[in-house]
PDB file of C-alpha atoms and ligand atoms in Angstrom:
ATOM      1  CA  UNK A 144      15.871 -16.412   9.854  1.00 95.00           C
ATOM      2  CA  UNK A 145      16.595 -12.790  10.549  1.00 98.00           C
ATOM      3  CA  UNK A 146      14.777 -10.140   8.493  1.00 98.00           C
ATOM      4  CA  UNK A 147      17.250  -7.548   7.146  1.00 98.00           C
ATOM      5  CA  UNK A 148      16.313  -4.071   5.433  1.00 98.00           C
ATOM      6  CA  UNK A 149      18.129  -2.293   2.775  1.00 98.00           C
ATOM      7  CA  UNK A 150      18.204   1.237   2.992  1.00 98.00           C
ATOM      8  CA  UNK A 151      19.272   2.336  -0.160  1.00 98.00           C
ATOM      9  CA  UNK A 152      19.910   6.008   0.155  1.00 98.00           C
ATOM     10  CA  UNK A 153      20.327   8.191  -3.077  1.00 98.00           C
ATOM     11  CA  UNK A 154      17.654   9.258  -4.648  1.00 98.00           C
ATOM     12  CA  UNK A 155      19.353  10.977  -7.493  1.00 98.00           C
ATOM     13  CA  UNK A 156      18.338  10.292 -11.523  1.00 97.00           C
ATOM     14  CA  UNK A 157      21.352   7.886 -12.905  1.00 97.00           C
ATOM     15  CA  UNK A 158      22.075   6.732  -9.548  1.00 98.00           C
ATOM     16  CA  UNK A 159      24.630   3.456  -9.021  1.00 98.00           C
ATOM     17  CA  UNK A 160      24.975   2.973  -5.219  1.00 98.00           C
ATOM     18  CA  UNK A 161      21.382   1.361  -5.901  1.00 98.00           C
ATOM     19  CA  UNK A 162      22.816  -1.469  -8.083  1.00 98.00           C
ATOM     20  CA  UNK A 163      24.741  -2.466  -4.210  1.00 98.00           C
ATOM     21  CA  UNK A 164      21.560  -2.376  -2.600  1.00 98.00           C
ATOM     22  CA  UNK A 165      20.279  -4.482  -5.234  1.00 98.00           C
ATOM     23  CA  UNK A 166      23.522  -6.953  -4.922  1.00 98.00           C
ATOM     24  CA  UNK A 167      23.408  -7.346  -1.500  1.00 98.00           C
ATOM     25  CA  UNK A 168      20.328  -8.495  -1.570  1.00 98.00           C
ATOM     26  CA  UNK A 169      20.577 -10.838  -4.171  1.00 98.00           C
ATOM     27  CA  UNK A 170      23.599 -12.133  -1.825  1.00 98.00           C
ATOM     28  CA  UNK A 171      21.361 -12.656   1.156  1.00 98.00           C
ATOM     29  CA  UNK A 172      19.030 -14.433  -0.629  1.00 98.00           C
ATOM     30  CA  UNK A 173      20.525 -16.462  -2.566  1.00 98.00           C
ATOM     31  CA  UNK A 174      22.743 -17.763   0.727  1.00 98.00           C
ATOM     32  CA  UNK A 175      20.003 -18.117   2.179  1.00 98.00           C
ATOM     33  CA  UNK A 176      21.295 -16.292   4.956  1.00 98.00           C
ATOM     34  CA  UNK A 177      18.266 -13.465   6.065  1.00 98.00           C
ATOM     35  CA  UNK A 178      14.837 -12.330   4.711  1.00 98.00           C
ATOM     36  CA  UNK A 179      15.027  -8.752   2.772  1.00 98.00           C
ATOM     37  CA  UNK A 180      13.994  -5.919   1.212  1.00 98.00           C
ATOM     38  CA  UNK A 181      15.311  -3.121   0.187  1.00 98.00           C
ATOM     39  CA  UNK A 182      13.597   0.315   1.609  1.00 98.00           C
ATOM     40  CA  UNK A 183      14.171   2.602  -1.708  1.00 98.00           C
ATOM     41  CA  UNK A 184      14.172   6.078  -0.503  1.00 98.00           C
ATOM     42  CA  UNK A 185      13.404   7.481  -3.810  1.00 98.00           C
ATOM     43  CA  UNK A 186      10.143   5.477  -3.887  1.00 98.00           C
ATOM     44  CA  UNK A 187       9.197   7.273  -0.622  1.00 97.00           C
ATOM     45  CA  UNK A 188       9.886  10.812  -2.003  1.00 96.00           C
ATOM     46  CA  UNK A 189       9.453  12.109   1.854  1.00 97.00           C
ATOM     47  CA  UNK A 190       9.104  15.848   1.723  1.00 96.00           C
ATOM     48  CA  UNK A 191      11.547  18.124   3.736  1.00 97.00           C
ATOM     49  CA  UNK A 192      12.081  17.612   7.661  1.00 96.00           C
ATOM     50  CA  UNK A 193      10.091  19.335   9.550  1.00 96.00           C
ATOM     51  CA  UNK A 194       8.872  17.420  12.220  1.00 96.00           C
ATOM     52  CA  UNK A 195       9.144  14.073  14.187  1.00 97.00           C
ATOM     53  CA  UNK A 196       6.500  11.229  13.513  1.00 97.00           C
ATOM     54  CA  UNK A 197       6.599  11.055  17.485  1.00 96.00           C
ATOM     55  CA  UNK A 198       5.431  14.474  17.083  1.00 96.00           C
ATOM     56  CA  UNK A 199       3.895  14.429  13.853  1.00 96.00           C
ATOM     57  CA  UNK A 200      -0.049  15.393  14.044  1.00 95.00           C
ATOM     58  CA  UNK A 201      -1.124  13.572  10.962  1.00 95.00           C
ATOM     59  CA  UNK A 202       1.415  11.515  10.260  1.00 97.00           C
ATOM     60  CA  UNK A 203       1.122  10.320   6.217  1.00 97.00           C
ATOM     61  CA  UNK A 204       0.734   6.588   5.550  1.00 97.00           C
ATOM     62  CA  UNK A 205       4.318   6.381   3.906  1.00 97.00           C
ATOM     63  CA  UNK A 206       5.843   7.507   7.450  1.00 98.00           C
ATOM     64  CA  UNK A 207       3.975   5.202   8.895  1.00 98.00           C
ATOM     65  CA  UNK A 208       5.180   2.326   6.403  1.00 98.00           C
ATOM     66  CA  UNK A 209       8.975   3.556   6.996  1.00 98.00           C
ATOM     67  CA  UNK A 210       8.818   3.740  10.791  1.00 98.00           C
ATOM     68  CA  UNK A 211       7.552   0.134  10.505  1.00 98.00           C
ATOM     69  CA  UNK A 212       9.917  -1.612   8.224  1.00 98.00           C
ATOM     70  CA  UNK A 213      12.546   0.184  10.449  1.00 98.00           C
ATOM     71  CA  UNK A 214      11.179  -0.870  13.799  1.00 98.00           C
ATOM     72  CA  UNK A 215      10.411  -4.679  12.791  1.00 98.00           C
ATOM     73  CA  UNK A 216      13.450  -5.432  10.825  1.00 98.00           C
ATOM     74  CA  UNK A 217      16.096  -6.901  12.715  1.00 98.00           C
ATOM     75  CA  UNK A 218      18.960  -5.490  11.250  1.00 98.00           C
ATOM     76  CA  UNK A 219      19.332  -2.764   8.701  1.00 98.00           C
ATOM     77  CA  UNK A 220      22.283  -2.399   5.799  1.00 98.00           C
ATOM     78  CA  UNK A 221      22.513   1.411   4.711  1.00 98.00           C
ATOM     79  CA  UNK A 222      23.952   2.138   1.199  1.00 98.00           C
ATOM     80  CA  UNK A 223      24.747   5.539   0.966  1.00 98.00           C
ATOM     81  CA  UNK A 224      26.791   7.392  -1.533  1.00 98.00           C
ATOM     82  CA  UNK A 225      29.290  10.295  -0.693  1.00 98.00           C
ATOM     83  CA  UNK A 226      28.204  13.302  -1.616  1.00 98.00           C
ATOM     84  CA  UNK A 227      30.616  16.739  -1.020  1.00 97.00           C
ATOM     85  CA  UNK A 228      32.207  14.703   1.554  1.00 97.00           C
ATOM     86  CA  UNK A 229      28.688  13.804   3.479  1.00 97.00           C
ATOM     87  CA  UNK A 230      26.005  11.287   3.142  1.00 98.00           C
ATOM     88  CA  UNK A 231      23.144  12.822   1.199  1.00 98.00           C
ATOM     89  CA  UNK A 232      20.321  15.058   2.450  1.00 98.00           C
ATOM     90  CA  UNK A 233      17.863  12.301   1.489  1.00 98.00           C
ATOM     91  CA  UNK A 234      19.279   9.961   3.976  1.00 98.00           C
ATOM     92  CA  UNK A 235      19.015  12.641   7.109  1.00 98.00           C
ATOM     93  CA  UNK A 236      15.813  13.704   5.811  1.00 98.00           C
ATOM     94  CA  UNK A 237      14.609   9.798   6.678  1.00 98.00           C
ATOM     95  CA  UNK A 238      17.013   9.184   9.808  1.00 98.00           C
ATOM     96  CA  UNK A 239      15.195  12.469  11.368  1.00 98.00           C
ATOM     97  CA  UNK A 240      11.661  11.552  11.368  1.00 98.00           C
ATOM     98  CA  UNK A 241      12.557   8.638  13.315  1.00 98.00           C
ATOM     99  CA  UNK A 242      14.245   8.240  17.154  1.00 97.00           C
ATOM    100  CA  UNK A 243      12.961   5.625  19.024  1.00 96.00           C
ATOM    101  CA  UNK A 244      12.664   2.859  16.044  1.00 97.00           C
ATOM    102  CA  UNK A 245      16.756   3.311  15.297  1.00 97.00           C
ATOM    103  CA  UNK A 246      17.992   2.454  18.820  1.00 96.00           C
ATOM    104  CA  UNK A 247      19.884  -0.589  19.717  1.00 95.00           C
ATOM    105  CA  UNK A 248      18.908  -1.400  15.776  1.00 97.00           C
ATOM    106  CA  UNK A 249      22.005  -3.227  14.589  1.00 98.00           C
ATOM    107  CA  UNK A 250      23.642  -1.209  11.596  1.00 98.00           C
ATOM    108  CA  UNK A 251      25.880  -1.894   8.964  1.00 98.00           C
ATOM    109  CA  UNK A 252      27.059   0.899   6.715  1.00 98.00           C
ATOM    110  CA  UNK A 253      28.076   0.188   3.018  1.00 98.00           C
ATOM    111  CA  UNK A 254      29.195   3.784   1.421  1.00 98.00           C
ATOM    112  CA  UNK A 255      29.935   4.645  -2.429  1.00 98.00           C
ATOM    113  CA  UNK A 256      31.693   6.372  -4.650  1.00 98.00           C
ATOM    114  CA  UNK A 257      32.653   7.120  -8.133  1.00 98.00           C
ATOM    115  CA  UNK A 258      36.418   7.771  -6.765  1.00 96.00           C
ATOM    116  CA  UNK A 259      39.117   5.865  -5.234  1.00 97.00           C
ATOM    117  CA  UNK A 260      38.195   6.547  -1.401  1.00 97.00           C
ATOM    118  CA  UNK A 261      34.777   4.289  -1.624  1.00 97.00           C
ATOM    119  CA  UNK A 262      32.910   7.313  -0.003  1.00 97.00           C
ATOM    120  CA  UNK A 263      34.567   7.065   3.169  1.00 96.00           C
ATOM    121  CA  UNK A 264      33.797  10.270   4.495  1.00 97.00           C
ATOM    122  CA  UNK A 265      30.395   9.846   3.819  1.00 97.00           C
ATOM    123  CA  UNK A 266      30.333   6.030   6.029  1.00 96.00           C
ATOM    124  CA  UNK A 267      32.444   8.178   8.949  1.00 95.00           C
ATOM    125  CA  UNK A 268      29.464  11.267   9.422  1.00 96.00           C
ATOM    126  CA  UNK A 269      26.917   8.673   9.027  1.00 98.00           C
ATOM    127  CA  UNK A 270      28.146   6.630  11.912  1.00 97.00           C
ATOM    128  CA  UNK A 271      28.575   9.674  13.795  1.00 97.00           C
ATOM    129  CA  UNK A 272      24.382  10.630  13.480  1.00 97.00           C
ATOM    130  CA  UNK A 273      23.512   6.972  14.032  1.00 97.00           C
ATOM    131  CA  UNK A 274      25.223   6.679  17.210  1.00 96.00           C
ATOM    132  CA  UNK A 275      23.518   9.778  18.473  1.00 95.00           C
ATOM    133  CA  UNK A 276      20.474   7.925  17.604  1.00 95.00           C
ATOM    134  CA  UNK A 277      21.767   5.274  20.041  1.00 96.00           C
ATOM    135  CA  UNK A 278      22.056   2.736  17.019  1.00 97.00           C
ATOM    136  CA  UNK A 279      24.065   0.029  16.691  1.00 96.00           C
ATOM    137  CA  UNK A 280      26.841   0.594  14.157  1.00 97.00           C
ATOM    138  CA  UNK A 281      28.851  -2.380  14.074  1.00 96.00           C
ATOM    139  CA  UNK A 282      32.439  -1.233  13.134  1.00 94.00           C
ATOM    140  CA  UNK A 283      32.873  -3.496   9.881  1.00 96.00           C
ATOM    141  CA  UNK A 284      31.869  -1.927   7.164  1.00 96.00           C
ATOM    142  CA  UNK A 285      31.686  -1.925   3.282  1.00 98.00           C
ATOM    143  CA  UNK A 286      33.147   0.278   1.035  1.00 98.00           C
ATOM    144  CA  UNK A 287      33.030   0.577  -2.576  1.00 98.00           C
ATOM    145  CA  UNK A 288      35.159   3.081  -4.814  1.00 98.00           C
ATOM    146  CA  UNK A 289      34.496   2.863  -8.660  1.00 98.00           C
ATOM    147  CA  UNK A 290      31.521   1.865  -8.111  1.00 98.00           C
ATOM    148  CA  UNK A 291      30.763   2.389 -12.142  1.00 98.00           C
ATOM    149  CA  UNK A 292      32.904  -0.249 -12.930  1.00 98.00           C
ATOM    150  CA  UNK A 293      32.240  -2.855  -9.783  1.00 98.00           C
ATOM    151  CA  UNK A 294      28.550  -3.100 -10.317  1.00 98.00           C
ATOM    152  CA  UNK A 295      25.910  -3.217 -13.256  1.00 98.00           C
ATOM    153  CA  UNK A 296      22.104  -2.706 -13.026  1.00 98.00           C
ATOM    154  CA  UNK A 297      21.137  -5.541 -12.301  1.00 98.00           C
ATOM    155  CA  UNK A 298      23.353  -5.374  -8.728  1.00 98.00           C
ATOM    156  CA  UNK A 299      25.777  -8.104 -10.105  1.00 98.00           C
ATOM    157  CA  UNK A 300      29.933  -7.879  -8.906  1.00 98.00           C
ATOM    158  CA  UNK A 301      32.672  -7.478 -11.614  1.00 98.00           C
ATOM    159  CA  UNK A 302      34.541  -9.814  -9.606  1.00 98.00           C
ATOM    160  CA  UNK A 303      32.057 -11.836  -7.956  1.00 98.00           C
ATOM    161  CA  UNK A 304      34.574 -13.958  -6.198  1.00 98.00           C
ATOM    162  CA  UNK A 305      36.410 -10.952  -4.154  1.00 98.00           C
ATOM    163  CA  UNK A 306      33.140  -8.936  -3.566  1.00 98.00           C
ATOM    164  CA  UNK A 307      31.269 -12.375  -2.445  1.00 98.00           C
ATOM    165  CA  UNK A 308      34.274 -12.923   0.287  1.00 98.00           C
ATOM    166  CA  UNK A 309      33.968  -9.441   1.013  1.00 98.00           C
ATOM    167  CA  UNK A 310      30.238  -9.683   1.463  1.00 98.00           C
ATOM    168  CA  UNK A 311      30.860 -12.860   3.388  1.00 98.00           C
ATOM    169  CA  UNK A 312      32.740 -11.211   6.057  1.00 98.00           C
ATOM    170  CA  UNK A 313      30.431  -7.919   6.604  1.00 98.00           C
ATOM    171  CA  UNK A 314      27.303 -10.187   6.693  1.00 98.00           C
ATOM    172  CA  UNK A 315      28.989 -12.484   9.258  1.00 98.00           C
ATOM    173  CA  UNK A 316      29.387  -9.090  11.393  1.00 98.00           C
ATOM    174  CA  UNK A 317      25.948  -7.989  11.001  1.00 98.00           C
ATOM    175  CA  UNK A 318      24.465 -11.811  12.060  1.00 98.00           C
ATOM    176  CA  UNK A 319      26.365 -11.810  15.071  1.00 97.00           C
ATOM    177  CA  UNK A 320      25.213  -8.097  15.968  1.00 97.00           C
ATOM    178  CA  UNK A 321      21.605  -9.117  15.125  1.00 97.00           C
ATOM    179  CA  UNK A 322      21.938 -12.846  17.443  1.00 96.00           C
ATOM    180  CA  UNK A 323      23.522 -11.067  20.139  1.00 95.00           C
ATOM    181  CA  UNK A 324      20.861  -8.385  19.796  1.00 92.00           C
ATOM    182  CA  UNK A 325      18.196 -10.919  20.258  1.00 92.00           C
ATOM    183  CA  UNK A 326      20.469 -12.533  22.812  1.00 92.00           C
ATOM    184  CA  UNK A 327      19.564  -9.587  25.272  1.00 71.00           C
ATOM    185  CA  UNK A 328      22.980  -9.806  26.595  1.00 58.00           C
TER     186      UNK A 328
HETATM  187  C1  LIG B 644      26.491  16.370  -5.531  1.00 70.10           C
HETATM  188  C2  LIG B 644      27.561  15.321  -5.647  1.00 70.10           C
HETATM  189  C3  LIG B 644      28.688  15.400  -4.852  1.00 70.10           C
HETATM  190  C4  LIG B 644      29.672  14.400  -4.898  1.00 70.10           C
HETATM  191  N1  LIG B 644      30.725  14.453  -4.035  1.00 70.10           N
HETATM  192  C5  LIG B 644      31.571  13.412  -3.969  1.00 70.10           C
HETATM  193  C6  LIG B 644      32.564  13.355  -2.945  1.00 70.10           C
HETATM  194  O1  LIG B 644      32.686  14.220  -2.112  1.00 70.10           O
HETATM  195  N2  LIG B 644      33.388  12.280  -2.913  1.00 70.10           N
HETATM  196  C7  LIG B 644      33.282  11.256  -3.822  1.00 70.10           C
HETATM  197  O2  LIG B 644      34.059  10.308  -3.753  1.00 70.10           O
HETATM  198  N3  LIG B 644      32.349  11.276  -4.799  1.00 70.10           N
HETATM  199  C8  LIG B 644      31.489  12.328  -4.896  1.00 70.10           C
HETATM  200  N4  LIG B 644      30.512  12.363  -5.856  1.00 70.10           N
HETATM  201  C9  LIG B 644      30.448  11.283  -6.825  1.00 70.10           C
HETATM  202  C10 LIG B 644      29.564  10.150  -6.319  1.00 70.10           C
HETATM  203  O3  LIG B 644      30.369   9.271  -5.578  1.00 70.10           O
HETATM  204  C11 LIG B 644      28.914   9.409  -7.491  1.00 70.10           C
HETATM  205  O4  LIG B 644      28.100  10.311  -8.213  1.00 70.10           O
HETATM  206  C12 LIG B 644      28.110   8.231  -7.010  1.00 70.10           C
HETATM  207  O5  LIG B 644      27.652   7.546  -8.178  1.00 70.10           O
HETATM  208  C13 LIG B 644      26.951   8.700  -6.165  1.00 70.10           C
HETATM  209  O6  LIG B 644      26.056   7.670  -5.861  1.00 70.10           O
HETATM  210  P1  LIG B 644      24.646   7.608  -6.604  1.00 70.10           P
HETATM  211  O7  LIG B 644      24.957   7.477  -8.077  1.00 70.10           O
HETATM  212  O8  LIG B 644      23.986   6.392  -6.076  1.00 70.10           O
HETATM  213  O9  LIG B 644      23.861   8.843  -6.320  1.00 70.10           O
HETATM  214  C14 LIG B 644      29.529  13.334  -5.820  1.00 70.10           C
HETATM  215  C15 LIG B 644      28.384  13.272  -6.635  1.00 70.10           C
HETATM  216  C16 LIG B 644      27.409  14.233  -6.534  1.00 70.10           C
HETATM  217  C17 LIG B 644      26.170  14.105  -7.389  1.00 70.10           C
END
């Protein structure tokens, strides 16, 4: 069974793209369809970029942990939210200390919003960093607007039926990326 990370992105007091992190693991696991766990960013608190782990001296233990859980999962979802029409500086402030772990990683971007547009211009920049990273972004991807009113805390859908189906078809994306990954075609 593959082992999927979520990155869940915003770090911010009152946030709600986390309750999607938390729902989309609650769908892999209870489909039974990947190992998971989510990689909280706010738990990390990682202090301003300044410098590569490749090039990183001393690099601390929780750069360490996040380079690993990168590197060893097998593919990664990212949850970010949209913030002034970009993903949030706490998301490129992790994506920077890393290079080498990201590549060929197989990527599936969910983005957020409060609005109607489901953070779209957010999920577009973000693809545009992770490809310069050489990652894989596969080119379904997950949006939620109003995400106050799809979600509660606990990560469970408003409509469970439509978001499951939705779900359904992303996930099937990101399992092919990740078998044809380990396919070394
Ligand atoms: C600094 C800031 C800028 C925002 N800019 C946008 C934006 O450009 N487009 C948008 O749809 N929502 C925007 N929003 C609303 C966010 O989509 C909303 O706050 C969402 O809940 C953010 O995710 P989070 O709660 O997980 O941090 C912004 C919110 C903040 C805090």
């Amino acid at each position: 069974m593959p082992q999927i990370s979520i990155i869940s992105s915003s770090i911010r007091k009152g946030r709600k793209s986390h309750n999607v992190s938390l729902y989309f693991q609650h769908y892999l696991l209870s489909n039974n369809l990947a190992t998971t766990e989510i990689i909280d960013l706010k738990e990390y608190g990682f202090p301003i970029f300044e410098d590569t782990l490749k090039t990183m001296l001393n690099p601390s233990e929780k750069v360490l942990e996040f380079a690993h859980k990168v590197k060893s999962s097998d593919g990664i979802i990212i949850v970010t939210p949209e913030y002034n029409g970009g993903y949030p500086a706490s998301l490129k402030n992790a994506i920077d200390l890393l290079y080498d772990e990201w590549r060929h990683k197989p990527i599936g971007i969910v983005s957020v919003s409060t609005g109607p547009f489901g953070g779209s211009q957010a999920l577009v920049s973000l693809q545009f960093t992770l490809w310069k990273m050489k990652a894989w972004t596969m080119p379904e991807m997950f949006s939620v607007p109003n995400v106050q009113n799809a979600y509660d805390e606990k990560g469970n859908a408003t409509d469970k039926t439509v978001t499951d189906k939705l779900a359904a078809v992303f996930i099937k994306e990101l399992l092919w990326c990740i078998a044809a990954d380990k396919a070394k075609i």
